[in-house]
Tab-separated table of C-alpha atoms in Angstrom:
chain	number	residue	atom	x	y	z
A	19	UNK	CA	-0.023	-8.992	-58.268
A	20	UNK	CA	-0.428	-12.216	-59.735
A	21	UNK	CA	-0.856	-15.745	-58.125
A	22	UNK	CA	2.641	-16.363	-58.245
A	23	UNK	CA	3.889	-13.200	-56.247
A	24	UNK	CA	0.987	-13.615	-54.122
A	25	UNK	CA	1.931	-16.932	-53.056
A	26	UNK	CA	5.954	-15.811	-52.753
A	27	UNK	CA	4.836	-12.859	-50.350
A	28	UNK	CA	2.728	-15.665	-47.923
A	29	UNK	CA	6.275	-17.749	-47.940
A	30	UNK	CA	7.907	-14.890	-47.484
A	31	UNK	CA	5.874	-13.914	-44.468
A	32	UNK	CA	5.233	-17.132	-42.861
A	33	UNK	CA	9.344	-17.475	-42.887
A	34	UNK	CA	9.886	-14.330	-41.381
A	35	UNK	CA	7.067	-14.920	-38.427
A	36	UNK	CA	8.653	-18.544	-37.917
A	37	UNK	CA	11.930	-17.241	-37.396
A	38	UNK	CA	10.475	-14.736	-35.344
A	39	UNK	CA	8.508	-17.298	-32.957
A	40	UNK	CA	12.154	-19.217	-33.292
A	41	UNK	CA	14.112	-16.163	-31.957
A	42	UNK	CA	11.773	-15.650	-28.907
A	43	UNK	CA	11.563	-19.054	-27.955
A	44	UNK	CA	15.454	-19.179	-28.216
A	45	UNK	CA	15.618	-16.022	-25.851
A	46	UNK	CA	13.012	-17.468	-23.471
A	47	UNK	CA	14.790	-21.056	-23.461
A	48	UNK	CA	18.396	-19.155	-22.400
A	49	UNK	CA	16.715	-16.973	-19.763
A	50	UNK	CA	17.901	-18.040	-16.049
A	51	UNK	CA	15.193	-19.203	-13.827
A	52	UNK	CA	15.985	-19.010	-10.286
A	53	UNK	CA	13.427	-20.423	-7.778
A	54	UNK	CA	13.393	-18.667	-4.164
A	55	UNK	CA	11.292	-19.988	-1.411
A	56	UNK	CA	10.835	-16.961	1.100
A	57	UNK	CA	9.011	-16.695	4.355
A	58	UNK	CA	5.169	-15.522	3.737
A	59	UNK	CA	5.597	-12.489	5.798
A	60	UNK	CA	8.346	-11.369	2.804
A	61	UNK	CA	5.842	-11.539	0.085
A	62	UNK	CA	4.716	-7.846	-0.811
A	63	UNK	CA	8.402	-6.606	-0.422
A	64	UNK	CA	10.190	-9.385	-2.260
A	65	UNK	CA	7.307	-9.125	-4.814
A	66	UNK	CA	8.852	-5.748	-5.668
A	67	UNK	CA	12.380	-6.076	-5.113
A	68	UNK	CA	11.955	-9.266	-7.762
A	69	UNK	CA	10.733	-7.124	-10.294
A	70	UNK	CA	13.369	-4.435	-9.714
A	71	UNK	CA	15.866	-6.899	-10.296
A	72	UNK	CA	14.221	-8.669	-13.606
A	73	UNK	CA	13.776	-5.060	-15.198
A	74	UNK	CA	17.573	-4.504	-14.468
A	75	UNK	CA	18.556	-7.981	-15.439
A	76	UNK	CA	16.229	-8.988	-18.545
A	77	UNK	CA	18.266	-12.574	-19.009
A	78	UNK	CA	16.642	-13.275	-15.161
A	79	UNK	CA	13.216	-14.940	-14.059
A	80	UNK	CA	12.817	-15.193	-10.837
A	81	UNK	CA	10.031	-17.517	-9.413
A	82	UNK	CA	8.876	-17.054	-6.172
A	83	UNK	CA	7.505	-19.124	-3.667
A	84	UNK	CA	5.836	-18.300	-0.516
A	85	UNK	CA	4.656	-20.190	2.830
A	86	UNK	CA	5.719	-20.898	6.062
A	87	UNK	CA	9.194	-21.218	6.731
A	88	UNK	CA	9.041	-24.899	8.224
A	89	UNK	CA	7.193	-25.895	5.443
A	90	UNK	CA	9.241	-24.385	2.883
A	91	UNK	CA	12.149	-26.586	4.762
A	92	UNK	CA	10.212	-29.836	3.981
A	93	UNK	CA	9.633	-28.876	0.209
A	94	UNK	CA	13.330	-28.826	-0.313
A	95	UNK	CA	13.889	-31.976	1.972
A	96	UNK	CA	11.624	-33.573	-0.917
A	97	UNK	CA	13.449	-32.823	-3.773
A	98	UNK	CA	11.624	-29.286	-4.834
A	99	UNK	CA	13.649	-27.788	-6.987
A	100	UNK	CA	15.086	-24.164	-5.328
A	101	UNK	CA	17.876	-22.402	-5.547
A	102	UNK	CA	17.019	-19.693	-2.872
A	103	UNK	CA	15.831	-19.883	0.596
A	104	UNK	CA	14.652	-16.751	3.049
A	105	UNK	CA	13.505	-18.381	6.666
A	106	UNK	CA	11.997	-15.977	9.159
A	107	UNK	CA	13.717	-17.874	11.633
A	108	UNK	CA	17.798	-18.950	12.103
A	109	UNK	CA	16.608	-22.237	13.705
A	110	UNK	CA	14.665	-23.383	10.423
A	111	UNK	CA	17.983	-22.511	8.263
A	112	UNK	CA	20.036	-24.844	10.978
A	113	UNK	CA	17.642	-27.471	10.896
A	114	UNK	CA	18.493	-27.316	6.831
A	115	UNK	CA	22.090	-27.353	7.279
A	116	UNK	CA	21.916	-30.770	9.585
A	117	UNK	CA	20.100	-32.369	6.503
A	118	UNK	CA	22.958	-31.040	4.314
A	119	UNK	CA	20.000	-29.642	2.587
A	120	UNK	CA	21.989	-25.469	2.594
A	121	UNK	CA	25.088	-24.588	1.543
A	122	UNK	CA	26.454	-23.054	5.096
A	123	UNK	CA	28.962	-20.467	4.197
A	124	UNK	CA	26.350	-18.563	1.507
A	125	UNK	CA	24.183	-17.618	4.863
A	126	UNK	CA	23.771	-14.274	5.303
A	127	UNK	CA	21.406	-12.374	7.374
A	128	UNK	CA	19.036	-10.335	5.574
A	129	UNK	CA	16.789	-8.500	7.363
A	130	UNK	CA	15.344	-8.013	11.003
A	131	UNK	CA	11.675	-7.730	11.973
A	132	UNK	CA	9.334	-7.320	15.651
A	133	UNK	CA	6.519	-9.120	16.933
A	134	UNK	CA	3.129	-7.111	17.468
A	135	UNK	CA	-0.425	-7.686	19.005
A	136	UNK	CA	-3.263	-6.983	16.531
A	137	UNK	CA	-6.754	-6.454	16.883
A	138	UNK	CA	-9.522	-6.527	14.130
A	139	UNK	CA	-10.280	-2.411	13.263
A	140	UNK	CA	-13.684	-2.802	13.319
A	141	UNK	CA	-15.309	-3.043	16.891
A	142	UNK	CA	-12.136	-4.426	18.829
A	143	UNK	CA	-11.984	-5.770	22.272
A	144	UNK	CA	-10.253	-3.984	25.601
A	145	UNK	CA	-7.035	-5.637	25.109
A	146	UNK	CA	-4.412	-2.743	26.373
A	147	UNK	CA	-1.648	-5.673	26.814
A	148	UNK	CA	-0.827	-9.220	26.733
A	149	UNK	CA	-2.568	-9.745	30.223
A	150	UNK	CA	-6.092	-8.497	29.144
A	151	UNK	CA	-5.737	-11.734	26.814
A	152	UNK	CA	-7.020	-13.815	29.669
A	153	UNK	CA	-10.132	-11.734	30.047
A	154	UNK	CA	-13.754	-13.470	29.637
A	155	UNK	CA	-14.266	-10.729	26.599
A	156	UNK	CA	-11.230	-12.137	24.769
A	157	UNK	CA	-12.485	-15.952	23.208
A	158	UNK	CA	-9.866	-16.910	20.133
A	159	UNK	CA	-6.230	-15.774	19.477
A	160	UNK	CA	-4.533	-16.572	16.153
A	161	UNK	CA	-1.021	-18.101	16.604
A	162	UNK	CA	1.161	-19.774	13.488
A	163	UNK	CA	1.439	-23.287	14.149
A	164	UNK	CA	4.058	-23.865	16.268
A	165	UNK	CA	5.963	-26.685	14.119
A	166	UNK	CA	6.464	-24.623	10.724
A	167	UNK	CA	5.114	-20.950	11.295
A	168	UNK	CA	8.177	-19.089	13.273
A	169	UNK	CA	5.868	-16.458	14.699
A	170	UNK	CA	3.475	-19.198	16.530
A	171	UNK	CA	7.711	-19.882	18.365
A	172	UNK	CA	8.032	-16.517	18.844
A	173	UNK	CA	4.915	-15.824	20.293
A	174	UNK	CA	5.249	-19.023	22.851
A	175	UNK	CA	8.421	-17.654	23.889
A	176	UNK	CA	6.418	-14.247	24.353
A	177	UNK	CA	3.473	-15.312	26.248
A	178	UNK	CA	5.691	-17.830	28.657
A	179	UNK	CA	8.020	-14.665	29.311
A	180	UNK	CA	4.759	-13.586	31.205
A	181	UNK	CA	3.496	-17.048	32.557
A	182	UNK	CA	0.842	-16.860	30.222
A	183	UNK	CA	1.311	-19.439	27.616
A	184	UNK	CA	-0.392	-22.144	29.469
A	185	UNK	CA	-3.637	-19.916	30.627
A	186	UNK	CA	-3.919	-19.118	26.756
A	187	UNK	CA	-3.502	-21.849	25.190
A	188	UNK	CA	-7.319	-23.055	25.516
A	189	UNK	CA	-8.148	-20.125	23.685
A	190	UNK	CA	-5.294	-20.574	20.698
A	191	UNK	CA	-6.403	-20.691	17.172
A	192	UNK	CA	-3.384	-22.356	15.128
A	193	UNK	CA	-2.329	-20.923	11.677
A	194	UNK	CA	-0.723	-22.004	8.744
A	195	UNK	CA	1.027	-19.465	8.262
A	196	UNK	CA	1.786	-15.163	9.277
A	197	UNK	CA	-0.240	-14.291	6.729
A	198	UNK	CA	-3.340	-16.754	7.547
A	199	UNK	CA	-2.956	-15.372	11.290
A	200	UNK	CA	-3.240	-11.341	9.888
A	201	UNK	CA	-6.150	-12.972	7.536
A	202	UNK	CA	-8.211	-14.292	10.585
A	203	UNK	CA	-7.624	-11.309	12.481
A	204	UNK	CA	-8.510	-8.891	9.680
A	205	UNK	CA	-11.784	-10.918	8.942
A	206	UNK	CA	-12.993	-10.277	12.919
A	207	UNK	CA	-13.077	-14.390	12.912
A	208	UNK	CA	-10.591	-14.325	15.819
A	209	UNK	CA	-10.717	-11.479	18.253
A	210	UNK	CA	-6.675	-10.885	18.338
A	211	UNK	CA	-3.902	-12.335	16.763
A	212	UNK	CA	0.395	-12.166	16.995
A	213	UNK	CA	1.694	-11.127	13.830
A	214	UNK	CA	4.926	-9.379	12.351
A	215	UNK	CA	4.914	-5.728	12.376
A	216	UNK	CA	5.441	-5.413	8.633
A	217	UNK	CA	2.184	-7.456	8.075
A	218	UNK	CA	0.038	-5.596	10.284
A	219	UNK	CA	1.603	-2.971	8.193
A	220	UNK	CA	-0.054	-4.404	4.902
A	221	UNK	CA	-3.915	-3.707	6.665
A	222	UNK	CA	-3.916	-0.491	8.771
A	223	UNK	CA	-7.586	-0.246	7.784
A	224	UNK	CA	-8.548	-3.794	8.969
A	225	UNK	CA	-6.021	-4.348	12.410
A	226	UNK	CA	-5.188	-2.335	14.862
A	227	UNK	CA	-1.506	-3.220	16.741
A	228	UNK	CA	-1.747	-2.831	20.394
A	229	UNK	CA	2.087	-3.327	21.393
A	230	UNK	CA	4.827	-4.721	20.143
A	231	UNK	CA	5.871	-8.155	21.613
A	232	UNK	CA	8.942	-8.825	23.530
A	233	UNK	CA	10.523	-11.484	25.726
A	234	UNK	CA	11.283	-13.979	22.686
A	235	UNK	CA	14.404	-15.062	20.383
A	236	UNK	CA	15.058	-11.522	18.387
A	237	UNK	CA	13.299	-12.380	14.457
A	238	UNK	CA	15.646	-12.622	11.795
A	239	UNK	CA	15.866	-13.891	8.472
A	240	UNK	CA	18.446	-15.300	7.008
A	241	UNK	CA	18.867	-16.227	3.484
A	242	UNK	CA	21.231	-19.350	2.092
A	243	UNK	CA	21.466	-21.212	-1.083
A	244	UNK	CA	20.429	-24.720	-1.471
A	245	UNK	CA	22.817	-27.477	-2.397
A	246	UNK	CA	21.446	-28.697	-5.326
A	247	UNK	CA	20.906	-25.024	-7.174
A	248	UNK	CA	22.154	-26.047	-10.447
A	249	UNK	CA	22.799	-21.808	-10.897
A	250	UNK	CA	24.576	-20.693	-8.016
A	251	UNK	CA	26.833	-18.321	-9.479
A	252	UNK	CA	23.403	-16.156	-10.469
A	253	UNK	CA	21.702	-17.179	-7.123
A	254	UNK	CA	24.563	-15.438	-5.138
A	255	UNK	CA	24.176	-12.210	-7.735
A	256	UNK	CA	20.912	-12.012	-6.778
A	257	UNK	CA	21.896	-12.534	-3.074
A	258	UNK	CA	24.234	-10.147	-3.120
A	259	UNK	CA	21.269	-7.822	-5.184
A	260	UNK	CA	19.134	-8.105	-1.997
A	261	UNK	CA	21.840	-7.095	0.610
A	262	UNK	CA	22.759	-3.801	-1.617
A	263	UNK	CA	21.603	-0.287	-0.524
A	264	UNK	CA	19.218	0.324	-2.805
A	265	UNK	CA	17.456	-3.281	-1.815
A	266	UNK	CA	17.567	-2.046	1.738
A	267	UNK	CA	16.185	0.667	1.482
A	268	UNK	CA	12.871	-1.003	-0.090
A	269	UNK	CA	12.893	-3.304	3.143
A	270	UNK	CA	13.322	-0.889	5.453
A	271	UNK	CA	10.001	1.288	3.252
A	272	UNK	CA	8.669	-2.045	4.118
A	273	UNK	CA	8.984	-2.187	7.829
A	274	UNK	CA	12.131	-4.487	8.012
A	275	UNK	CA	14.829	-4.014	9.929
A	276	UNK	CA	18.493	-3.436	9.118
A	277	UNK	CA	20.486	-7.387	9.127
């Protein structure tokens, strides 16, 4: 081949990879992003279901963002850019809608969960029930923080159900989240903790659930668009995606309830 061939082959080559690069970074740039904030107890399951939905729907990227519901709430109050939002509490979704943060008629209810007791697995302490809490053996409980983690609510409501809120709280170790709480527990740093059923659910090998927790607001989580999603119309498909069958049946593998 002589130089001249040689050097129309490179061209040739080098055109056809530039185009190439072109045509992927055209599909990339027209591929939807949609940005959900979800409550951190929804993490594994959403995980999953988000993946689902990509492989089904290859012109969608969904972005995911976990934390505690109340401070998911201030994200969006400061401009974060969402389009999505999954609170594990209705009071953190109404708190959104009186800052004309939500759009209110997009909220639907997607799942239901329960409160349980946990223990660490490894050498755990004679709790039998919420009142062996107060005993001398018991020294730290983990509780979500009572301003942004729903749980730490639900739990309050829990323990003053009993009139035992008060003789507890000396002993409370606050959490930034569910999932910090299950973390604390699991690591034997705290010697029980309140957490969602579908979290102790995550760790059989490192908590043991003593009861499940009643006497509080029932948990649910409803999801809601934001007002300034610039893609609503594929928010609410993806919405919708969540609420079918075959999405509820993946929550309810997971532990959750049915809406």
């Amino acid at each position: 081949m002589s130089f001249r061939e040689t050097a129309l082959c490179r061209r040739t080559l080098l055109s056809a990879l530039g185009a190439m690069a072109l045509g992927l970074s055209s599909l990339a740039a027209s591929a939807q992003q949609l940005t959900v904030s979800a409550a951190a107890s929804m993490t594994n399951v959403l995980k999953d279901l988000g993946a689902k939905y990509e492989a089904a729907h290859p012109g969608v990227k969904l972005q995911f963002n976990f934390a505690a519901s109340g401070v998911l709430l201030q994200q969006v109050s400061q401009g974060a850019p969402v389009d999505l939002f999954i609170s594990a509490d209705e009071a953190t979704v109404d708190k959104g809608i009186g800052q004309k943060l939500f759009d209110a008629p997009t909220r639907k209810t997607l799942a239901t969960n329960t409160v349980v007791l946990i223990l660490p697995a490894q050498d755990p302490k004679p709790v039998t029930g919420l009142a062996d809490l107060y005993g001398n053996g018991v020294k730290r409980i983990a509780v979500g923080k009572l301003a942004s983690v729903p749980v730490g609510r639900y739990t309050k409501e829990a323990l003053e159900s009993v009139h035992l809120w008060s003789a507890l709280e000396p002993k409370l170790v606050y959490a930034d989240s569910v999932r910090q709480v299950l973390d604390y527990v699991s690591r034997g740093e705290v010697d029980a903790g309140f957490v969602y059923s579908t979290d102790a659910a995550i760790m059989p090998d490192k908590v043991k659930v003593v009861m499940t927790v009643g006497g509080h607001t029932p948990v649910s989580y409803p999801m809601i668009l934001v007002s300034d999603s610039k893609q609503k119309a594929a928010t609410e498909k993806f919405a919708a995606y969540l609420l079918s069958p075959a999405a509820q049946k993946v929550l309810a593998a997971a532990g959750f309830g049915k809406p």
